[in-house]
Coordinates of C-alpha atoms in Angstrom, one line a residue:
M1 CA -108.1 24.5 95.2
P2 CA -107.6 28.2 94.5
K3 CA -104.5 29.7 96.1
K4 CA -103.9 33.5 96.0
A5 CA -100.3 34.7 95.5
R6 CA -99.0 38.0 96.7
D7 CA -99.8 41.0 94.6
G8 CA -97.1 42.4 92.4
T9 CA -96.1 45.2 90.1
D10 CA -94.6 43.5 87.0
T11 CA -97.3 42.2 84.6
G12 CA -94.8 41.4 81.9
G13 CA -92.5 39.5 84.3
L14 CA -95.3 37.3 85.5
L15 CA -96.4 36.6 81.9
A16 CA -92.8 35.7 81.0
Y17 CA -92.7 33.2 83.9
L18 CA -96.2 31.6 83.1
Y19 CA -95.2 31.2 79.4
G20 CA -91.7 30.2 80.2
P21 CA -90.0 26.9 81.0
G22 CA -90.7 27.1 84.7
K23 CA -88.4 27.2 87.7
R24 CA -89.5 24.4 90.1
D25 CA -91.7 22.4 87.7
E26 CA -91.5 22.0 83.9
H27 CA -94.0 24.0 82.0
V28 CA -95.6 22.0 79.2
D29 CA -97.3 23.7 76.3
P30 CA -98.1 27.0 78.0
H31 CA -101.2 28.6 76.4
M32 CA -104.1 30.8 77.1
V33 CA -107.5 29.1 78.0
A34 CA -109.6 32.2 78.7
A35 CA -109.4 36.0 78.9
W36 CA -111.6 39.0 79.7
D37 CA -112.2 39.4 76.0
P38 CA -112.7 36.2 73.9
Y39 CA -111.0 37.9 70.9
V40 CA -107.6 38.4 72.6
D41 CA -104.9 36.5 70.7
D42 CA -102.8 34.0 72.6
P43 CA -99.0 34.9 72.3
A44 CA -98.3 31.1 72.2
R45 CA -100.5 30.5 69.2
S46 CA -100.6 33.9 67.3
P47 CA -97.7 35.6 65.6
D48 CA -99.6 38.9 65.9
M49 CA -99.4 39.0 69.7
T50 CA -96.3 39.2 71.9
L51 CA -96.0 39.0 75.7
S52 CA -95.1 42.7 75.8
D53 CA -98.3 43.5 73.8
L54 CA -100.4 41.4 76.1
A55 CA -98.9 43.1 79.2
L56 CA -99.6 46.5 77.8
M57 CA -103.2 45.6 77.1
L58 CA -103.7 44.2 80.7
D59 CA -102.0 47.3 82.2
A60 CA -103.9 49.9 80.1
P61 CA -106.7 50.5 82.6
V62 CA -104.1 51.0 85.4
Y63 CA -102.2 53.6 83.4
A64 CA -105.5 55.3 82.6
L65 CA -106.5 55.8 86.2
M66 CA -106.9 59.5 87.0
G67 CA -106.4 59.3 90.8
A68 CA -104.0 57.2 92.9
K69 CA -102.9 54.0 91.4
P70 CA -102.7 50.7 93.4
K71 CA -99.1 50.1 94.6
Q72 CA -99.4 46.4 93.8
H73 CA -101.7 46.2 90.8
V74 CA -101.0 42.6 89.6
Y75 CA -103.5 40.0 91.0
H76 CA -102.4 36.4 90.7
V77 CA -104.4 33.2 91.6
A78 CA -103.4 29.6 90.9
V79 CA -106.2 27.0 90.7
R80 CA -105.0 23.4 91.1
N81 CA -106.7 20.0 91.2
A82 CA -105.7 17.1 93.5
P83 CA -103.2 14.6 92.0
E84 CA -105.9 11.9 91.8
D85 CA -108.4 14.0 89.9
R86 CA -109.1 13.5 86.2
V87 CA -107.5 15.9 83.7
L88 CA -109.8 18.7 82.7
S89 CA -110.1 20.0 79.2
D90 CA -109.2 23.6 78.2
E91 CA -112.9 24.3 77.9
E92 CA -113.6 23.1 81.5
W93 CA -110.7 25.2 82.8
A94 CA -112.0 28.2 80.9
R95 CA -115.3 27.8 82.7
V96 CA -113.5 27.6 86.0
A97 CA -111.5 30.8 85.2
H98 CA -114.6 32.8 84.4
E99 CA -116.4 31.7 87.5
M100 CA -113.4 32.4 89.7
M101 CA -113.1 35.9 88.4
Q102 CA -116.8 36.4 89.0
A103 CA -116.5 35.1 92.5
S104 CA -113.5 37.2 93.4
G105 CA -115.0 40.5 92.2
I106 CA -112.4 41.0 89.4
A107 CA -114.9 40.6 86.6
P108 CA -118.5 40.1 87.7
H109 CA -120.8 38.4 85.1
G110 CA -122.6 41.0 82.9
D111 CA -120.3 43.8 84.0
G112 CA -118.7 45.2 80.9
Q113 CA -116.5 47.5 83.0
G114 CA -114.7 44.8 85.0
C115 CA -110.9 44.3 85.3
R116 CA -108.8 42.7 82.6
W117 CA -107.5 39.2 83.1
V118 CA -106.1 36.1 81.4
A119 CA -105.9 32.4 82.4
I120 CA -102.7 30.5 81.4
R121 CA -102.4 26.7 81.5
H122 CA -98.9 25.1 81.4
A123 CA -99.7 21.8 83.1
D124 CA -102.5 19.2 83.2
D125 CA -103.6 19.9 86.8
H126 CA -103.7 23.6 87.2
I127 CA -104.1 27.1 85.7
H128 CA -102.8 30.6 86.6
I129 CA -105.1 33.6 86.5
L130 CA -103.4 37.0 86.1
A131 CA -105.5 40.2 86.5
T132 CA -104.8 43.9 86.9
K133 CA -106.7 45.7 89.7
A134 CA -108.2 48.6 87.7
R135 CA -111.7 48.5 86.2
E136 CA -112.5 50.0 82.8
D137 CA -114.6 52.7 84.4
G138 CA -111.6 53.9 86.5
R139 CA -112.8 52.4 89.8
Q140 CA -111.1 49.8 92.0
P141 CA -112.6 46.3 92.2
N142 CA -114.3 45.0 95.3
L143 CA -112.0 42.2 96.4
R144 CA -113.4 41.7 99.9
Q145 CA -113.6 38.1 100.9
D146 CA -112.3 37.1 97.4
I147 CA -110.5 33.9 98.4
V148 CA -113.5 32.8 100.5
R149 CA -115.9 33.2 97.6
M150 CA -113.5 31.5 95.2
H151 CA -113.3 28.5 97.5
K152 CA -117.1 28.3 97.6
T153 CA -117.1 28.2 93.8
A154 CA -114.4 25.5 93.8
R155 CA -116.6 23.3 96.0
R156 CA -119.4 23.6 93.4
F157 CA -117.0 22.5 90.6
E158 CA -115.8 19.6 92.6
T159 CA -119.3 18.1 92.6
E160 CA -120.1 19.0 89.0
F161 CA -116.8 17.6 87.6
G162 CA -116.6 14.6 89.9
L163 CA -113.3 15.7 91.5
R164 CA -112.0 15.2 95.0
Q165 CA -114.3 17.1 97.4
L166 CA -112.8 19.3 100.0
T167 CA -114.6 21.1 102.8
H168 CA -115.0 24.6 104.0
G169 CA -112.4 25.6 106.6
D170 CA -113.4 24.6 110.1
H171 CA -110.1 25.6 111.8
T172 CA -109.0 22.0 112.2
A173 CA -106.6 21.6 109.3
Q174 CA -103.0 21.2 110.0
R175 CA -100.5 24.1 109.3
W176 CA -99.0 23.4 105.9
R177 CA -95.3 23.7 105.2
K178 CA -94.4 26.8 103.2
T179 CA -92.5 26.6 100.0
G180 CA -89.4 28.3 101.6
E181 CA -89.4 25.7 104.3
L182 CA -89.4 22.9 101.8
E183 CA -86.7 24.4 99.7
K184 CA -84.5 25.0 102.8
A185 CA -85.0 21.4 103.9
A186 CA -84.0 20.1 100.5
R187 CA -80.8 22.3 100.5
R188 CA -79.8 20.9 103.9
G189 CA -80.5 17.3 102.8
L190 CA -83.3 16.9 105.4
A191 CA -85.9 14.2 104.9
E192 CA -88.7 16.6 105.9
A193 CA -89.2 20.3 106.8
P194 CA -88.3 21.2 110.4
R195 CA -92.0 22.2 111.0
V196 CA -93.0 18.5 110.4
T197 CA -90.4 17.1 112.7
L198 CA -91.3 19.6 115.4
Q199 CA -95.0 18.9 115.1
R200 CA -94.5 15.1 115.3
T201 CA -92.1 15.4 118.3
V202 CA -94.3 17.8 120.2
R203 CA -97.4 15.7 119.6
E204 CA -95.7 12.6 120.9
A205 CA -94.7 14.4 124.1
A206 CA -98.2 15.8 124.6
A207 CA -99.9 12.5 124.0
A208 CA -97.8 10.8 126.7
A209 CA -97.4 13.6 129.2
T210 CA -99.5 13.8 132.4
S211 CA -98.5 17.4 133.6
D212 CA -96.8 20.6 132.5
A213 CA -93.5 19.5 134.1
D214 CA -93.8 16.1 132.4
F215 CA -94.5 17.7 129.0
F216 CA -91.6 20.1 129.1
A217 CA -89.3 17.4 130.4
R218 CA -90.2 15.2 127.4
L219 CA -89.6 18.0 125.0
G220 CA -86.2 18.6 126.4
A221 CA -85.3 14.9 126.4
S222 CA -86.3 14.7 122.7
G223 CA -83.5 17.1 121.8
L224 CA -85.6 20.1 120.8
R225 CA -84.7 23.6 121.9
V226 CA -87.6 24.8 124.2
Q227 CA -88.5 28.3 125.2
Q228 CA -91.3 28.9 127.7
R229 CA -93.3 32.1 127.8
I230 CA -93.7 33.3 131.4
A231 CA -96.2 35.9 132.5
P232 CA -95.3 38.6 135.1
D233 CA -97.1 36.5 137.8
G234 CA -94.7 33.6 137.1
N235 CA -97.3 31.4 135.3
V236 CA -96.3 29.7 132.0
T237 CA -98.6 30.9 129.3
G238 CA -97.1 29.4 126.2
Y239 CA -94.0 27.8 124.6
S240 CA -92.0 27.7 121.4
V241 CA -89.7 25.0 120.1
A242 CA -86.9 25.0 117.5
L243 CA -84.9 22.3 115.8
P244 CA -81.2 22.4 116.6
G245 CA -79.3 23.7 113.6
D246 CA -82.3 25.4 112.0
R247 CA -81.4 29.0 111.8
N248 CA -82.6 32.0 109.8
S249 CA -80.4 34.4 107.7
A250 CA -79.4 36.2 110.9
Q251 CA -78.2 32.9 112.4
Q252 CA -80.9 32.9 115.0
P253 CA -83.0 29.8 115.9
V254 CA -86.2 29.5 114.0
W255 CA -88.9 29.2 116.7
F256 CA -92.4 27.8 116.3
S257 CA -95.0 28.3 118.9
G258 CA -97.3 25.3 119.5
A259 CA -100.2 27.1 117.8
R260 CA -98.2 27.5 114.7
L261 CA -97.5 23.8 114.6
A262 CA -101.1 22.6 114.9
P263 CA -104.4 24.0 116.3
D264 CA -104.4 21.5 119.2
L265 CA -100.7 22.0 120.2
S266 CA -101.1 25.4 121.8
L267 CA -100.4 25.2 125.5
P268 CA -104.0 25.6 126.6
R269 CA -105.0 22.8 124.3
V270 CA -102.1 20.6 125.4
R271 CA -103.1 21.1 129.0
E272 CA -106.6 19.8 128.2
R273 CA -105.1 16.3 128.0
W274 CA -104.3 16.1 131.7
Q275 CA -107.3 17.9 133.1
G276 CA -109.1 15.8 135.8
P277 CA -107.6 12.8 137.6
A278 CA -104.6 11.2 136.0
P279 CA -105.0 7.6 134.7
K280 CA -103.8 5.0 137.2
S281 CA -103.8 1.9 135.0
S282 CA -100.7 -0.2 134.8
A283 CA -99.8 -3.6 133.5
A284 CA -97.0 -6.2 133.7
P285 CA -94.7 -6.1 130.7
A286 CA -96.1 -9.4 129.4
E287 CA -99.7 -8.0 129.6
V288 CA -99.2 -4.6 128.1
W289 CA -100.8 -5.2 124.7
R290 CA -103.7 -7.3 126.2
V291 CA -104.6 -4.8 128.8
A292 CA -104.6 -2.0 126.2
E293 CA -106.7 -4.0 123.8
E294 CA -109.4 -4.6 126.4
K295 CA -109.6 -0.9 127.2
V296 CA -109.7 0.1 123.6
R297 CA -112.5 -2.4 122.8
A298 CA -114.5 -1.1 125.7
A299 CA -114.0 2.5 124.6
A300 CA -115.0 1.8 121.0
D301 CA -118.5 0.8 122.3
Q302 CA -118.7 4.0 124.3
L303 CA -117.3 6.5 121.7
G304 CA -119.9 9.2 121.1
A305 CA -122.5 7.6 123.3
G306 CA -122.8 10.9 125.2
E307 CA -123.4 14.4 123.7
L308 CA -121.6 16.0 120.8
R309 CA -119.1 17.8 123.1
Q310 CA -118.2 14.4 124.8
G311 CA -117.7 12.7 121.5
A312 CA -115.2 15.5 120.4
G313 CA -113.2 14.7 123.5
D314 CA -113.3 11.0 122.8
V315 CA -111.8 11.3 119.3
A316 CA -109.1 13.7 120.6
A317 CA -108.0 11.0 123.1
L318 CA -108.1 8.3 120.4
G319 CA -105.8 10.4 118.3
D320 CA -103.3 10.6 121.2
L321 CA -103.5 6.8 121.7
I322 CA -102.6 6.2 118.0
V323 CA -99.6 8.5 118.4
V324 CA -98.4 6.6 121.4
A325 CA -99.0 3.3 119.8
A326 CA -97.0 4.3 116.8
V327 CA -94.0 5.0 119.0
V328 CA -94.1 1.6 120.7
S329 CA -95.5 -0.6 117.9
P330 CA -93.5 -3.5 116.5
R331 CA -90.8 -2.2 114.2
M332 CA -92.1 -3.9 111.1
V333 CA -95.3 -1.9 111.1
R334 CA -94.0 1.3 112.6
D335 CA -94.1 3.1 109.2
Q336 CA -97.8 2.3 108.8
M337 CA -98.6 3.2 112.4
R338 CA -96.8 6.6 112.1
Q339 CA -98.6 7.4 108.9
A340 CA -101.9 6.3 110.4
A341 CA -101.3 8.7 113.3
Y342 CA -100.5 11.5 110.8
E343 CA -103.8 10.8 108.9
F344 CA -105.9 10.6 111.9
E345 CA -104.7 13.9 113.2
R346 CA -107.5 15.9 111.4
A347 CA -110.0 13.3 112.7
S348 CA -108.9 13.9 116.3
R349 CA -109.9 17.7 116.0
A350 CA -113.6 17.8 115.8
P351 CA -115.1 21.3 115.0
A352 CA -116.9 21.4 118.3
A353 CA -116.2 22.2 121.9
R354 CA -114.8 19.3 123.9
E355 CA -115.7 17.6 127.2
M356 CA -112.9 15.9 129.0
E357 CA -115.1 13.7 131.2
G358 CA -116.3 11.0 128.7
Q359 CA -116.0 7.3 129.5
A360 CA -114.4 6.5 126.2
R361 CA -111.9 9.3 126.6
E362 CA -110.8 7.9 130.0
L363 CA -110.3 4.5 128.6
Y364 CA -108.3 5.8 125.7
R365 CA -106.2 7.8 128.1
E366 CA -105.6 4.8 130.3
S367 CA -104.6 2.7 127.3
A368 CA -102.1 5.4 126.2
Q369 CA -100.6 5.6 129.6
V370 CA -100.3 1.8 129.8
L371 CA -98.3 1.8 126.6
S372 CA -96.3 4.9 127.4
R373 CA -95.2 3.6 130.8
S374 CA -94.1 0.3 129.3
V375 CA -92.2 1.6 126.3
A376 CA -89.2 -0.6 126.9
A377 CA -91.3 -3.7 127.4
A378 CA -93.7 -3.0 124.5
G379 CA -90.7 -2.3 122.2
R380 CA -89.5 -5.8 122.7
S381 CA -92.9 -7.4 122.1
D382 CA -93.2 -9.5 119.0
A383 CA -95.9 -8.9 116.3
A384 CA -98.2 -11.6 117.7
A385 CA -98.5 -9.8 121.0
A386 CA -99.6 -6.6 119.3
L387 CA -102.0 -8.2 116.8
G388 CA -105.1 -8.1 119.1
F389 CA -104.5 -4.5 120.1
L390 CA -104.2 -3.4 116.4
L391 CA -107.5 -5.1 115.6
A392 CA -109.1 -3.3 118.5
L393 CA -107.6 0.0 117.2
V394 CA -109.2 -0.6 113.8
T395 CA -112.5 -1.1 115.5
A396 CA -112.1 2.2 117.4
V397 CA -111.1 4.2 114.3
E398 CA -114.1 2.8 112.4
A399 CA -116.4 3.9 115.3
S400 CA -114.9 7.4 115.2
Q401 CA -115.5 7.5 111.4
K402 CA -119.2 6.6 111.9
W403 CA -119.5 9.3 114.6
H404 CA -118.0 12.0 112.4
E405 CA -120.3 10.9 109.5
A406 CA -123.3 11.2 111.9
Q407 CA -122.2 14.7 112.8
E408 CA -121.5 15.6 109.1
H409 CA -117.8 16.2 109.8
R410 CA -116.8 15.3 106.2
A411 CA -113.1 16.1 106.4
Q412 CA -112.7 14.3 109.7
A413 CA -114.6 11.3 108.5
H414 CA -112.4 11.0 105.4
A415 CA -109.3 11.4 107.6
A416 CA -110.5 8.6 109.9
G417 CA -111.1 6.4 106.8
R418 CA -107.5 6.9 105.5
A419 CA -106.1 6.1 109.0
G420 CA -108.3 3.0 109.2
R421 CA -106.9 1.7 105.9
L422 CA -103.3 2.1 107.1
L423 CA -104.2 0.3 110.4
R424 CA -105.8 -2.6 108.5
E425 CA -102.6 -2.8 106.5
A426 CA -100.6 -3.0 109.8
V427 CA -102.9 -5.7 111.0
E428 CA -102.4 -7.8 107.9
V429 CA -98.6 -7.3 107.9
T430 CA -98.5 -8.4 111.5
A431 CA -100.6 -11.4 110.8
G432 CA -98.2 -12.4 108.0
A433 CA -95.3 -12.0 110.3
T434 CA -96.9 -14.1 113.0
V435 CA -97.4 -17.0 110.4
A436 CA -93.8 -16.7 109.4
R437 CA -92.7 -17.0 113.0
E438 CA -94.8 -20.0 113.7
Y439 CA -94.2 -21.7 110.3
K440 CA -93.2 -25.4 110.5
L441 CA -91.2 -26.7 107.5
R442 CA -92.6 -29.8 105.9
Q443 CA -90.5 -32.8 105.0
K444 CA -88.4 -32.2 101.9
K445 CA -89.4 -33.8 98.7
P446 CA -87.2 -36.4 96.9
A447 CA -84.6 -35.0 94.6
A448 CA -86.7 -35.9 91.5
G449 CA -89.8 -34.2 93.0
R450 CA -87.7 -31.1 93.7
A451 CA -86.5 -31.1 90.1
R452 CA -90.1 -31.2 88.8
S453 CA -91.1 -28.5 91.2
G454 CA -88.2 -26.3 90.2
A455 CA -89.2 -26.7 86.5
R456 CA -92.8 -25.9 87.4
W457 CA -91.9 -22.5 88.9
A458 CA -88.9 -21.7 86.7
A459 CA -90.8 -19.4 84.5
G460 CA -92.0 -17.3 87.4
G461 CA -94.5 -15.6 85.2
E462 CA -98.2 -14.8 85.4
Q463 CA -99.6 -18.2 84.5
P464 CA -97.5 -20.2 87.0
M465 CA -98.4 -17.7 89.8
A466 CA -102.1 -17.9 88.8
G467 CA -101.8 -21.6 89.4
V468 CA -100.4 -21.0 92.8
V469 CA -103.5 -18.9 93.7
Q470 CA -105.8 -21.5 92.4
Q471 CA -104.0 -24.2 94.5
A472 CA -103.7 -22.1 97.7
V473 CA -107.0 -20.2 97.9
P474 CA -109.4 -21.9 95.4
G475 CA -112.4 -20.2 96.9
H476 CA -111.0 -16.8 96.2
A477 CA -109.0 -17.4 93.1
R478 CA -111.4 -15.9 90.6
A479 CA -111.7 -12.6 92.7
V480 CA -107.9 -12.4 93.2
L481 CA -107.0 -12.9 89.6
T482 CA -109.4 -10.2 88.4
D483 CA -108.4 -7.7 91.2
P484 CA -106.4 -4.6 90.2
A485 CA -104.1 -5.5 93.1
W486 CA -103.2 -8.9 91.5
P487 CA -99.9 -7.7 89.9
G488 CA -98.6 -6.7 93.3
L489 CA -99.5 -10.0 94.8
R490 CA -97.9 -11.9 91.9
T491 CA -94.7 -10.0 92.4
R492 CA -94.6 -11.0 96.1
L493 CA -95.2 -14.6 95.2
M494 CA -92.4 -14.5 92.7
R495 CA -90.1 -13.1 95.5
V496 CA -91.1 -16.0 97.8
E497 CA -90.3 -18.5 95.1
R498 CA -86.9 -16.9 94.5
A499 CA -86.2 -17.1 98.2
G500 CA -86.4 -20.9 97.9
E501 CA -89.8 -21.4 99.4
D502 CA -92.9 -23.0 97.9
P503 CA -95.2 -20.0 97.1
A504 CA -98.4 -22.1 97.1
E505 CA -97.5 -23.4 100.6
V506 CA -96.7 -20.0 101.9
L507 CA -99.8 -18.4 100.4
A508 CA -102.0 -21.0 101.9
A509 CA -100.4 -20.5 105.3
V510 CA -100.9 -16.7 105.4
A511 CA -104.5 -17.1 103.9
A512 CA -105.5 -19.5 106.7
R513 CA -104.3 -17.1 109.4
R514 CA -107.4 -14.9 109.4
E515 CA -110.7 -15.0 107.4
L516 CA -110.8 -13.3 104.0
N517 CA -114.6 -13.1 103.3
S518 CA -114.9 -9.6 104.8
A519 CA -112.0 -8.1 102.9
D520 CA -112.7 -5.4 100.3
S521 CA -109.8 -6.7 98.3
V522 CA -108.5 -10.2 99.0
A523 CA -105.5 -9.7 96.7
E524 CA -104.5 -6.6 98.6
V525 CA -104.9 -8.3 102.0
L526 CA -102.8 -11.3 100.9
T527 CA -100.2 -8.9 99.6
W528 CA -99.9 -7.2 103.0
R529 CA -99.6 -10.6 104.7
L530 CA -96.8 -11.7 102.4
D531 CA -95.0 -8.4 103.2
G532 CA -95.2 -9.3 106.8
W533 CA -94.0 -12.8 106.0
R534 CA -90.9 -11.5 104.2
K535 CA -90.1 -9.0 106.9
Q536 CA -90.2 -11.7 109.6
R537 CA -88.2 -14.2 107.5
G538 CA -85.7 -11.5 106.8
A539 CA -85.4 -10.5 110.5
T540 CA -85.0 -14.2 111.4
A541 CA -82.3 -14.6 108.8
A542 CA -80.5 -11.6 110.0
A543 CA -80.6 -12.8 113.6
T544 CA -79.3 -16.3 112.7
G545 CA -76.9 -15.3 110.0
K546 CA -78.6 -17.5 107.4
S547 CA -80.6 -16.7 104.4
P548 CA -84.2 -18.0 104.3
S549 CA -83.4 -20.2 101.2
A550 CA -80.5 -21.9 103.1
T551 CA -82.8 -22.5 106.1
T552 CA -85.5 -24.0 104.0
S553 CA -83.1 -26.3 102.1
A554 CA -81.3 -27.4 105.2
G555 CA -84.6 -28.0 107.1
G556 CA -86.8 -31.1 107.2
T557 CA -85.9 -34.7 107.6
G558 CA -85.1 -35.7 104.1
G559 CA -81.5 -34.6 104.6
T560 CA -79.9 -36.1 101.5
G561 CA -80.2 -33.3 99.1
T562 CA -77.7 -30.5 98.6
I563 CA -78.5 -27.0 99.8
R564 CA -80.2 -25.0 97.1
T565 CA -78.0 -22.2 95.7
T566 CA -79.9 -21.2 92.5
G567 CA -82.6 -19.2 94.4
A568 CA -81.6 -15.7 95.4
P569 CA -81.7 -15.2 99.2
A570 CA -84.5 -13.2 100.6
E571 CA -83.9 -9.5 100.6
I572 CA -83.0 -8.3 104.1
R573 CA -84.5 -4.8 104.4
R574 CA -83.7 -2.2 107.0
P575 CA -86.4 -1.8 109.6
P576 CA -89.0 0.8 108.8
G577 CA -87.9 4.2 110.0
D578 CA -84.2 3.4 109.7
E579 CA -83.7 4.0 106.0
Q580 CA -82.5 7.3 104.6
R581 CA -85.2 9.1 102.7
G582 CA -85.0 12.0 100.4
P583 CA -87.2 15.1 100.6
K584 CA -90.9 14.5 100.3
R585 CA -92.6 15.7 97.1
T586 CA -94.8 18.7 97.6
R587 CA -98.4 18.7 96.4

């Protein structure tokens, strides 16, 4: 991922930073991996070369220019890999640097009169390339479309080196937070940059609105500062929003237009949502999730059945539905739903014109309106009521992924895949919570039996929990115990045991809730279900004022034993979305 920095004038100062300790991230073993001349000494490895000497060598062609010199002669590009990529060797990074300089026009292959440059590595995942914009023959380099050409080169290396593959820009990517925004949010103690908060709030309002007036009313009710752009004829042609308290150095509000937040949040794109007749569907509070589920299942069969333009409108409406569902979903899966809405955002913006008349789009819009009009009722729904709807939503997202793959929309297909995984996690957490809610305690064992059972699970280590898996899910035990997700599942089982419950009985109960044969990772699915179990048990304990262990010990009809006090009570966690989070780590 090449990223071009602003041009500068201080070659020595930039070299000092690249070879120094760093300001935001620690620089580890700064050294040169490539240069315009293979015989240039590295200041970090040779006593015969200093940073000042290297700066003078790089600047020499600039000083030798006979005519006007460039005002900003320092050219700076950082090339970074994704966090999940493997670590490249110095030799591989050297190849990348040479090809990037060829693509940019700084130093074309075979041109002995190109500009001078060096590539510095001070971290595993990226290099910095510094060049001076003066050729050896006294001419200026041709840098037209330099960053575009470097991105094309990067795509080639992604395939060759087996790295995460990105796609060419199709004007559907979200607007990224700038470094200054992130640093400002960290200083103010905000969990996220104001741009992110504004984008999410505006998207929620747009997804649920049915008219201009409704849209602006929802923005005002959300607490944002709203500014409408009104043409001389009185028509509203645009809008801007600001977060209360977010001001610039002149103490003026920092305004963001809708187009600066996301490509589909400009006022013309927002208005596309309520073109045509407004959805008229409604449902009784008890039927909200069931009605929405039926419409989503019907829409999944219709998605993309028409032309390309119609499919683009369908996925846009599906994105709005996921946004609305995240707002009204059961609290225990709200984090997963909000993250799924965030991930699906790119998938909802197909690089094609949209038709607003598709059958699937109308069904998705009707589902969103059913949920939006019943926020209060849906907010009180338990996890069991929403389970069918979440399953239908997974089917719809999978259908959208297949449609994007058929159209060769690679970035959108990947985004839909990431959203689908988060929705599947929400389904399994909901299933586990439903089991916990319906769970019937068995008759307590005699005291002697309880003692033997306690001794059996006392170690709480890997071997006892492996026995739990073999007892609870014998048909899947081998696959679970060899799965990379097994350590996480073992940790959940140990927490269940410490809460005073039989881990084998609990695991068998959540495993029986839904089939496991179609799961890519049975261990991961069971982990998610146990997370839902613990959330529901914790919520029940908070409502009754009892710990799950006390409830378990006091239940049943045995009645003669004492309440178990050696097991730690189940951890009662705050509902997702209520905990205080620190600033998000930047990429």
